CSV table of C-alpha atoms and ligand atoms in Angstrom, one decimal:
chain,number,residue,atom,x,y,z
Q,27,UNK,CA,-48.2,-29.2,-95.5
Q,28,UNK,CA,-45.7,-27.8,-98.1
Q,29,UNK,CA,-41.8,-28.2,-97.1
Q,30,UNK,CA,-39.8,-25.5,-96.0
Q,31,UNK,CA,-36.5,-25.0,-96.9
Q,32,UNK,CA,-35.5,-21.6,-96.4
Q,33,UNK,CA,-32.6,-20.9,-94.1
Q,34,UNK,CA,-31.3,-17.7,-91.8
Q,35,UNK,CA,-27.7,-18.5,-91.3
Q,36,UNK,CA,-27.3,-15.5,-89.1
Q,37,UNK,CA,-29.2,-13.4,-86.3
Q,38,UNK,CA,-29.5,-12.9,-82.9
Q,39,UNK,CA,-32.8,-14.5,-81.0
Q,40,UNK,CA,-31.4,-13.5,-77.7
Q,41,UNK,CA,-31.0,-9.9,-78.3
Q,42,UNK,CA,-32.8,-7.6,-75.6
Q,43,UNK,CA,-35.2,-6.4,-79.2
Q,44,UNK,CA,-37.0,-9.8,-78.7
Q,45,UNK,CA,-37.2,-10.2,-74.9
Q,46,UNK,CA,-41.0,-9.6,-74.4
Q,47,UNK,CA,-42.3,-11.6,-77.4
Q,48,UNK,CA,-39.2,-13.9,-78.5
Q,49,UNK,CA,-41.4,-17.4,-78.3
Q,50,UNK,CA,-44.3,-15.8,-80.6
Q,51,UNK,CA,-41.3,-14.5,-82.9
Q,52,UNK,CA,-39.3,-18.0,-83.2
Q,53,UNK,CA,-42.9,-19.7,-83.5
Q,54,UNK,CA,-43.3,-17.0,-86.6
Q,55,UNK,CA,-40.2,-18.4,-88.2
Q,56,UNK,CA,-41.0,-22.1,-87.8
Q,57,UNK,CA,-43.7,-21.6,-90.5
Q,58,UNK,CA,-41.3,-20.3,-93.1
Q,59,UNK,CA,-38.1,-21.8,-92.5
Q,60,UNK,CA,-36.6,-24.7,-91.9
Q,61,UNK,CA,-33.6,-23.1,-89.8
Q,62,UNK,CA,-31.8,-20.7,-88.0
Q,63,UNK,CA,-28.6,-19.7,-86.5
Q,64,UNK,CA,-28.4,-17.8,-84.1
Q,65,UNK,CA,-25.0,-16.2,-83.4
Q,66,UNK,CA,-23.4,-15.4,-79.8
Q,67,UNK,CA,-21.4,-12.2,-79.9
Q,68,UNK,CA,-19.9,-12.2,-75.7
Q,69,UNK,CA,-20.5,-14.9,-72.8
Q,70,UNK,CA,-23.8,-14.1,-71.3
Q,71,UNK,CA,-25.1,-13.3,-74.9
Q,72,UNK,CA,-23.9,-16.7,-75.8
Q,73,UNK,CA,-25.8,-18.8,-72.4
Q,74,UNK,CA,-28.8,-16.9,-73.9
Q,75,UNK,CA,-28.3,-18.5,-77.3
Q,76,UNK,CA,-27.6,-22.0,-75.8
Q,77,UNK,CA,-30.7,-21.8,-73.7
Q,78,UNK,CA,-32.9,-20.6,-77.0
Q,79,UNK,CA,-31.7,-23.5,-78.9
Q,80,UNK,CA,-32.1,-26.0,-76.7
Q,81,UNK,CA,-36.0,-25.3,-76.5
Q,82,UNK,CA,-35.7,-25.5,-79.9
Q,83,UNK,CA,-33.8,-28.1,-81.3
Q,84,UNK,CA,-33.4,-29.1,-85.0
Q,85,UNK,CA,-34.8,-25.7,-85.8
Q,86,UNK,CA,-32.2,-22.7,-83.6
Q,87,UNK,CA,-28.7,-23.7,-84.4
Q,88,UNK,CA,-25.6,-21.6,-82.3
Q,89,UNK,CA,-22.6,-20.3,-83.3
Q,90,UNK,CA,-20.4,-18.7,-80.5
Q,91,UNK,CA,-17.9,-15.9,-80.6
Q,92,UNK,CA,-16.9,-12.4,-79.6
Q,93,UNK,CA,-18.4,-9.6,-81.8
Q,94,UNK,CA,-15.3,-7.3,-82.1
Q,95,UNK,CA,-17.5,-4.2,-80.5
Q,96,UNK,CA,-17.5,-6.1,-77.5
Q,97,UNK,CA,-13.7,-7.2,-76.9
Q,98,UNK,CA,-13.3,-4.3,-75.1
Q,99,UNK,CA,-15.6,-5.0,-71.8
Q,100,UNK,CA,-13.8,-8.3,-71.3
Q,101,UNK,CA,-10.5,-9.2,-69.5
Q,102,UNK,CA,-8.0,-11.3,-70.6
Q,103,UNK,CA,-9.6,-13.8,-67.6
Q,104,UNK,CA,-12.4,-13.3,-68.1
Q,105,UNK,CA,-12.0,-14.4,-72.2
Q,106,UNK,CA,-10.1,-17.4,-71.2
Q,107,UNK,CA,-13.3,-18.2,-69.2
Q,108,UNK,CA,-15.2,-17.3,-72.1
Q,109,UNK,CA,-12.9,-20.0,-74.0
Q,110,UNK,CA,-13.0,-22.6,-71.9
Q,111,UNK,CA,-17.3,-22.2,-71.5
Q,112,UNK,CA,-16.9,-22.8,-75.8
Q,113,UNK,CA,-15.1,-26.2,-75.2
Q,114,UNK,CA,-17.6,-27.0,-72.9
Q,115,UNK,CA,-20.3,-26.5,-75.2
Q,116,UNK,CA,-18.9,-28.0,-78.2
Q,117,UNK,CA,-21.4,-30.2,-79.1
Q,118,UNK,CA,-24.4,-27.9,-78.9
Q,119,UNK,CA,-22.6,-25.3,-81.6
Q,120,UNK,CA,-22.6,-25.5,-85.1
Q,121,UNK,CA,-20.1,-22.9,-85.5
Q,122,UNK,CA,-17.5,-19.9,-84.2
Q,123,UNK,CA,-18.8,-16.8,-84.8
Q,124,UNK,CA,-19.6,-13.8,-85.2
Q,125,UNK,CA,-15.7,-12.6,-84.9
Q,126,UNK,CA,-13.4,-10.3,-87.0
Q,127,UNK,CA,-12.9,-6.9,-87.5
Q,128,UNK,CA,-14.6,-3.7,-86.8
Q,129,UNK,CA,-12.7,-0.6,-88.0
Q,130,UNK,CA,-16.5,1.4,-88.3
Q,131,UNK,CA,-16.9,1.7,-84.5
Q,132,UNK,CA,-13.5,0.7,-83.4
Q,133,UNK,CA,-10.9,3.8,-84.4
Q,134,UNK,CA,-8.3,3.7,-81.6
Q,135,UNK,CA,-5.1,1.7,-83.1
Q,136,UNK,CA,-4.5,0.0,-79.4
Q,137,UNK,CA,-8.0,-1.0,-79.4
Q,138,UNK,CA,-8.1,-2.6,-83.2
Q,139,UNK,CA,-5.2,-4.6,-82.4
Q,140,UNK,CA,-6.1,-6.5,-79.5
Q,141,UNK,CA,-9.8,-7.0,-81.3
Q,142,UNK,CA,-7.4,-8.7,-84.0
Q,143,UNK,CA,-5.6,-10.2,-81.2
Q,144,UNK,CA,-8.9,-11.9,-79.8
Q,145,UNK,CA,-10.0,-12.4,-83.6
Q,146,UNK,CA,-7.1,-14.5,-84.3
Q,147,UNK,CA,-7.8,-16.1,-80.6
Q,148,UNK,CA,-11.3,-17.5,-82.2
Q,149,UNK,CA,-9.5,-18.5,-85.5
Q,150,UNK,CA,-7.3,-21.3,-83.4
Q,151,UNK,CA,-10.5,-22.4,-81.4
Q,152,UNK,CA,-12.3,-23.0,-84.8
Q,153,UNK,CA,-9.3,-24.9,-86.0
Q,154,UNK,CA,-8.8,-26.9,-83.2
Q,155,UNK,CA,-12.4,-27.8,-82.7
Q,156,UNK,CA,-12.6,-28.2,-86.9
Q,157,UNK,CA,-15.7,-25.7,-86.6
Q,158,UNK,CA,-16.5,-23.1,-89.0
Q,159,UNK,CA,-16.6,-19.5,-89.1
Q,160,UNK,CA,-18.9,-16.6,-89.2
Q,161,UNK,CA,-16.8,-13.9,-90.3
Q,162,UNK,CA,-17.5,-9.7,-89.3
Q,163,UNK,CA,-15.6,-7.5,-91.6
Q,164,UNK,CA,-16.6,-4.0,-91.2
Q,165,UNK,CA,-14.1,-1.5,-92.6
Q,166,UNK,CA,-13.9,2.5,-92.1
Q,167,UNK,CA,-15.6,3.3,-95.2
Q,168,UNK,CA,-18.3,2.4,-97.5
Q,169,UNK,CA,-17.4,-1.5,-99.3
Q,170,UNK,CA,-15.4,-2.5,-96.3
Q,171,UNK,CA,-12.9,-3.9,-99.3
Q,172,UNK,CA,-9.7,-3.6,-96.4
Q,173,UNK,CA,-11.2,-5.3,-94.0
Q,174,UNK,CA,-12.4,-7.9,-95.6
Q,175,UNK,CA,-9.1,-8.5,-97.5
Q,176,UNK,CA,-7.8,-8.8,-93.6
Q,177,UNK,CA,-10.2,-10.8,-92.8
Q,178,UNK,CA,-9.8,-13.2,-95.7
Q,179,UNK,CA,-5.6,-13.4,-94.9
Q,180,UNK,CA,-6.4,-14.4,-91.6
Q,181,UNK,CA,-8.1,-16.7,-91.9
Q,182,UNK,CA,-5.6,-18.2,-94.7
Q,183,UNK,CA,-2.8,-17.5,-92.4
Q,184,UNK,CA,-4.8,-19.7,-89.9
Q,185,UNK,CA,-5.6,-22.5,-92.4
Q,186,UNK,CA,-9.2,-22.1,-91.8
Q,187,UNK,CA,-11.0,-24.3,-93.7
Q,188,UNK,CA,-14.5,-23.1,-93.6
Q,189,UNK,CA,-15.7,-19.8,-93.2
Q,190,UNK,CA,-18.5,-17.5,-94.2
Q,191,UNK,CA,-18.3,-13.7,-95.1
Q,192,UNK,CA,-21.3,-12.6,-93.0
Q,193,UNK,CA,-23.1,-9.9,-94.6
Q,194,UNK,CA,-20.9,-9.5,-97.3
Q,195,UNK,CA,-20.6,-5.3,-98.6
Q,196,UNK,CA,-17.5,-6.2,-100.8
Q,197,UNK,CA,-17.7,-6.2,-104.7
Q,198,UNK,CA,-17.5,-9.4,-107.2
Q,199,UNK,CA,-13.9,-9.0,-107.6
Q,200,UNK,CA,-13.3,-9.9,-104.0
Q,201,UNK,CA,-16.3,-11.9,-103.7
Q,202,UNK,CA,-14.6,-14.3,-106.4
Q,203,UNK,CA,-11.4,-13.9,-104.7
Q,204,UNK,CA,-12.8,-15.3,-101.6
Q,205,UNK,CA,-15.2,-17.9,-103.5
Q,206,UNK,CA,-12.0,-18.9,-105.5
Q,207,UNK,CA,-10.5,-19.8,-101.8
Q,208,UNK,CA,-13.6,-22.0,-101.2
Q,209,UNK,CA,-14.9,-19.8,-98.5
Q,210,UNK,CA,-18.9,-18.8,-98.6
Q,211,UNK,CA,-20.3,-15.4,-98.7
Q,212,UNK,CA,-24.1,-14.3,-96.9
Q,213,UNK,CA,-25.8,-11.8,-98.3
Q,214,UNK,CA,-28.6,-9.8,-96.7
Q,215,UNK,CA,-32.4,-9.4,-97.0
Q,216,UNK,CA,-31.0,-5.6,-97.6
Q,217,UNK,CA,-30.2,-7.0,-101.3
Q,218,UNK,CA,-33.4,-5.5,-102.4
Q,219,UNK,CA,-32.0,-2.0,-102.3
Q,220,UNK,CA,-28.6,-2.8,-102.8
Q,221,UNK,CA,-27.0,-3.2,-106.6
Q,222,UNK,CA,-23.3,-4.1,-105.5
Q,223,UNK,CA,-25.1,-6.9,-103.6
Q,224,UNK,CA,-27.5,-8.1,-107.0
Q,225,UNK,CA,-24.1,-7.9,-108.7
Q,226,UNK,CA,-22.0,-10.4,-106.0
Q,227,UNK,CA,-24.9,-12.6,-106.1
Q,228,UNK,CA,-25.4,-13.0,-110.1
Q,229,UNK,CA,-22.0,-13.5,-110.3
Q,230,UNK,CA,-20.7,-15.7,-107.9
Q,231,UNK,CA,-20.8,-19.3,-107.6
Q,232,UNK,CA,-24.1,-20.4,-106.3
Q,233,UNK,CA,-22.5,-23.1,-104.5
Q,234,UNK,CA,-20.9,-20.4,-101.9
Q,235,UNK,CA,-24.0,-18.6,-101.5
Q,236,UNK,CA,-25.6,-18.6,-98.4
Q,237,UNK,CA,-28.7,-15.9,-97.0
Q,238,UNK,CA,-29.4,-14.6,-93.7
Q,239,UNK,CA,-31.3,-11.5,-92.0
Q,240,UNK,CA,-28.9,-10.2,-89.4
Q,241,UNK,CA,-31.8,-9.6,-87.3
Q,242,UNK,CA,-32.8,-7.7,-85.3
Q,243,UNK,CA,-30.7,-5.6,-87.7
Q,244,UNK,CA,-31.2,-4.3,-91.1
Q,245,UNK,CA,-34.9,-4.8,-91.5
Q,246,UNK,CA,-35.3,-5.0,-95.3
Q,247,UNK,CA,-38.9,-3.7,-94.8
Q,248,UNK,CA,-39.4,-0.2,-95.0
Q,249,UNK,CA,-40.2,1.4,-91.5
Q,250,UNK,CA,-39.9,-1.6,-89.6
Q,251,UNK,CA,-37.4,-1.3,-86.9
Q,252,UNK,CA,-37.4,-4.6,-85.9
Q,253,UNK,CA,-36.5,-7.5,-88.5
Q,254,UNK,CA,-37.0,-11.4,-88.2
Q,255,UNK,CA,-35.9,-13.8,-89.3
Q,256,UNK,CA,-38.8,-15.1,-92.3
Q,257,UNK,CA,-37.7,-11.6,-93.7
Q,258,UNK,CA,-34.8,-13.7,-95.2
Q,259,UNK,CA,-37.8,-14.9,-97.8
Q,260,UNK,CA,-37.0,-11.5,-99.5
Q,261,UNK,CA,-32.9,-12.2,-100.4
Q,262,UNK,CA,-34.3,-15.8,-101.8
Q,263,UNK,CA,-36.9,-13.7,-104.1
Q,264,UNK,CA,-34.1,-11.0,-104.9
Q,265,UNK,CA,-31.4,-13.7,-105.4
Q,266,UNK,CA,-33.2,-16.1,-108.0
Q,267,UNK,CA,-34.8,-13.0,-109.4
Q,268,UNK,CA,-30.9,-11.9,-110.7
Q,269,UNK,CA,-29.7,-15.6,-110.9
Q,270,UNK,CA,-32.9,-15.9,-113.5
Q,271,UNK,CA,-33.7,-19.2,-111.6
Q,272,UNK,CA,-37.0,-20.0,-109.7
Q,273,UNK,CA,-36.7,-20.0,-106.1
Q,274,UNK,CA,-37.5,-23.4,-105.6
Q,275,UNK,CA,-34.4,-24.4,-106.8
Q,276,UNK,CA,-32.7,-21.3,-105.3
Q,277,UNK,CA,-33.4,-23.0,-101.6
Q,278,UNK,CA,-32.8,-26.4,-102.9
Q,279,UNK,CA,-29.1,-24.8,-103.4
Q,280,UNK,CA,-29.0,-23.0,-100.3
Q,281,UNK,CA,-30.1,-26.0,-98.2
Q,282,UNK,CA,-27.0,-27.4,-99.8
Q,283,UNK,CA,-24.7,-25.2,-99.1
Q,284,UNK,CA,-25.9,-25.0,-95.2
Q,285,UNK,CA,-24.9,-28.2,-95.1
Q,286,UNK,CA,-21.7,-28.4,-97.0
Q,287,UNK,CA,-20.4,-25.5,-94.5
Q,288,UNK,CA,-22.2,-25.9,-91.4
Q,289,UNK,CA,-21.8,-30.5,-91.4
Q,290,UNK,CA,-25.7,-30.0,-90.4
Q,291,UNK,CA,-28.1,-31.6,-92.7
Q,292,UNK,CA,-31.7,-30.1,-92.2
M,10,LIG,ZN1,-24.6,-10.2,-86.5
């Protein structure tokens, strides 16, 4: 059988759009990738993950955090419990994430600042478990350029070694400016119809690129609601296609750079 190598660094297997078929849907993936992370976004989302990878091992990989849409349902309490549960689990996660910033959804000034409150809450964790992050940046506006500048001094600020920009919407300039701080960026399967994205991905270095679907989100196929994972195939194709490389060696790479980030060699 031919070897797999294609990786999903980020999507969500326990979300509610998988719950009647999830098994037949991870199967799916297992015949065209070699892994997956799966990312936690609030504390029961996050037992879900756990449970998913553990029937799954060497194949789902976790990363828990608090997706900045959600701060808002949690108390103080009830995030320290959330915190503590994290500790607990260190061992089965690859990863903190996905936190950060959501200035799309989130307009209220009281209620940005304590999402950046709690953002800079999973920055510490990640440093003091020496995990990396999954960064979300998501600005007012159209490139998401300020938040992602915020994002990036953060996580500076924090002396965070590691981190990826997870779905990255910014332009080269600021791709390089976060490449250039030895931070990784993700781009989509949505590259296909997006020419800022082609532009990051030419330009950048390849050894901070890194692919994911974001699924069940932004479904790269036309009229179909629901994306998976093996639809990251099409930012590999899109990717060497602009990089002028085959995509053979475009996985190779991206194997690579899991690792490098991630400590996980698959
Ligand atoms: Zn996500």
């Amino acid at each position: 059988m031919e070897v797999v190598h294609i990786i999903d660094i980020h999507c969500h297997l326990s979300f509610k759009q998988y719950a009647e078929d999830r098994e037949s849907v991870i199967e799916g993936a297992k015949k065209e990738l070699r892994a997956v992370v799966t990312s936690g976004v609030e504390p029961s989302d996050a037992k879900e993950a756990l449970k998913i990878a553990r029937n799954h091992k060497d194949f789902v990989f976790v990363t828990l955090g608090m997706h900045p849409i959600h701060v808002e349902e949690f108390s103080s309490a009830e995030l320290e419990r959330y915190e503590e549960f994290i500790y607990e689990h260190r061992r089965e996660i690859i990863g903190i994430g996905e936190v950060g910033l959501d200035y799309h959804w989130i307009k209220e000034p009281l209620k940005q600042r304590r999402v950046k409150e709690v953002f800079l809450r999973f920055l510490e964790i990640a440093r003091d478990l020496r995990l990396p992050v999954v960064l979300h940046l998501r600005g007012a506006t159209g490139s998401s350029a300020e938040a992602i500048e915020e994002g990036l001094k953060a996580i500076e600020d924090e002396d965070i070694q590691k981190a990826v920009f997870h779905c990255f919407t910014g332009k080269p300039a600021l791709a390089s400016e976060i490449c250039d701080e030895g931070y990784f960026i993700s781009l989509p399967a949505t590259i296909k119809r997006s020419k800022t994205m082609k532009n990051v991905a030419k330009r950048m270095p390849i050894s901070q690129l890194l692919t994911e679907t974001d699924a069940p989100y932004l479904s790269p196929v036309e009229n179909q609601e629901r994306n998976v994972p093996q639809n990251v195939k099409f930012a590999y194709e899109e990717i060497a296609k602009v990089r002028k490389i085959s995509v053979e060696e475009l996985k190779e790479q991206i194997r690579k750079n899991f690792s490098a980030l991630f400590g996980v060699v698959v």
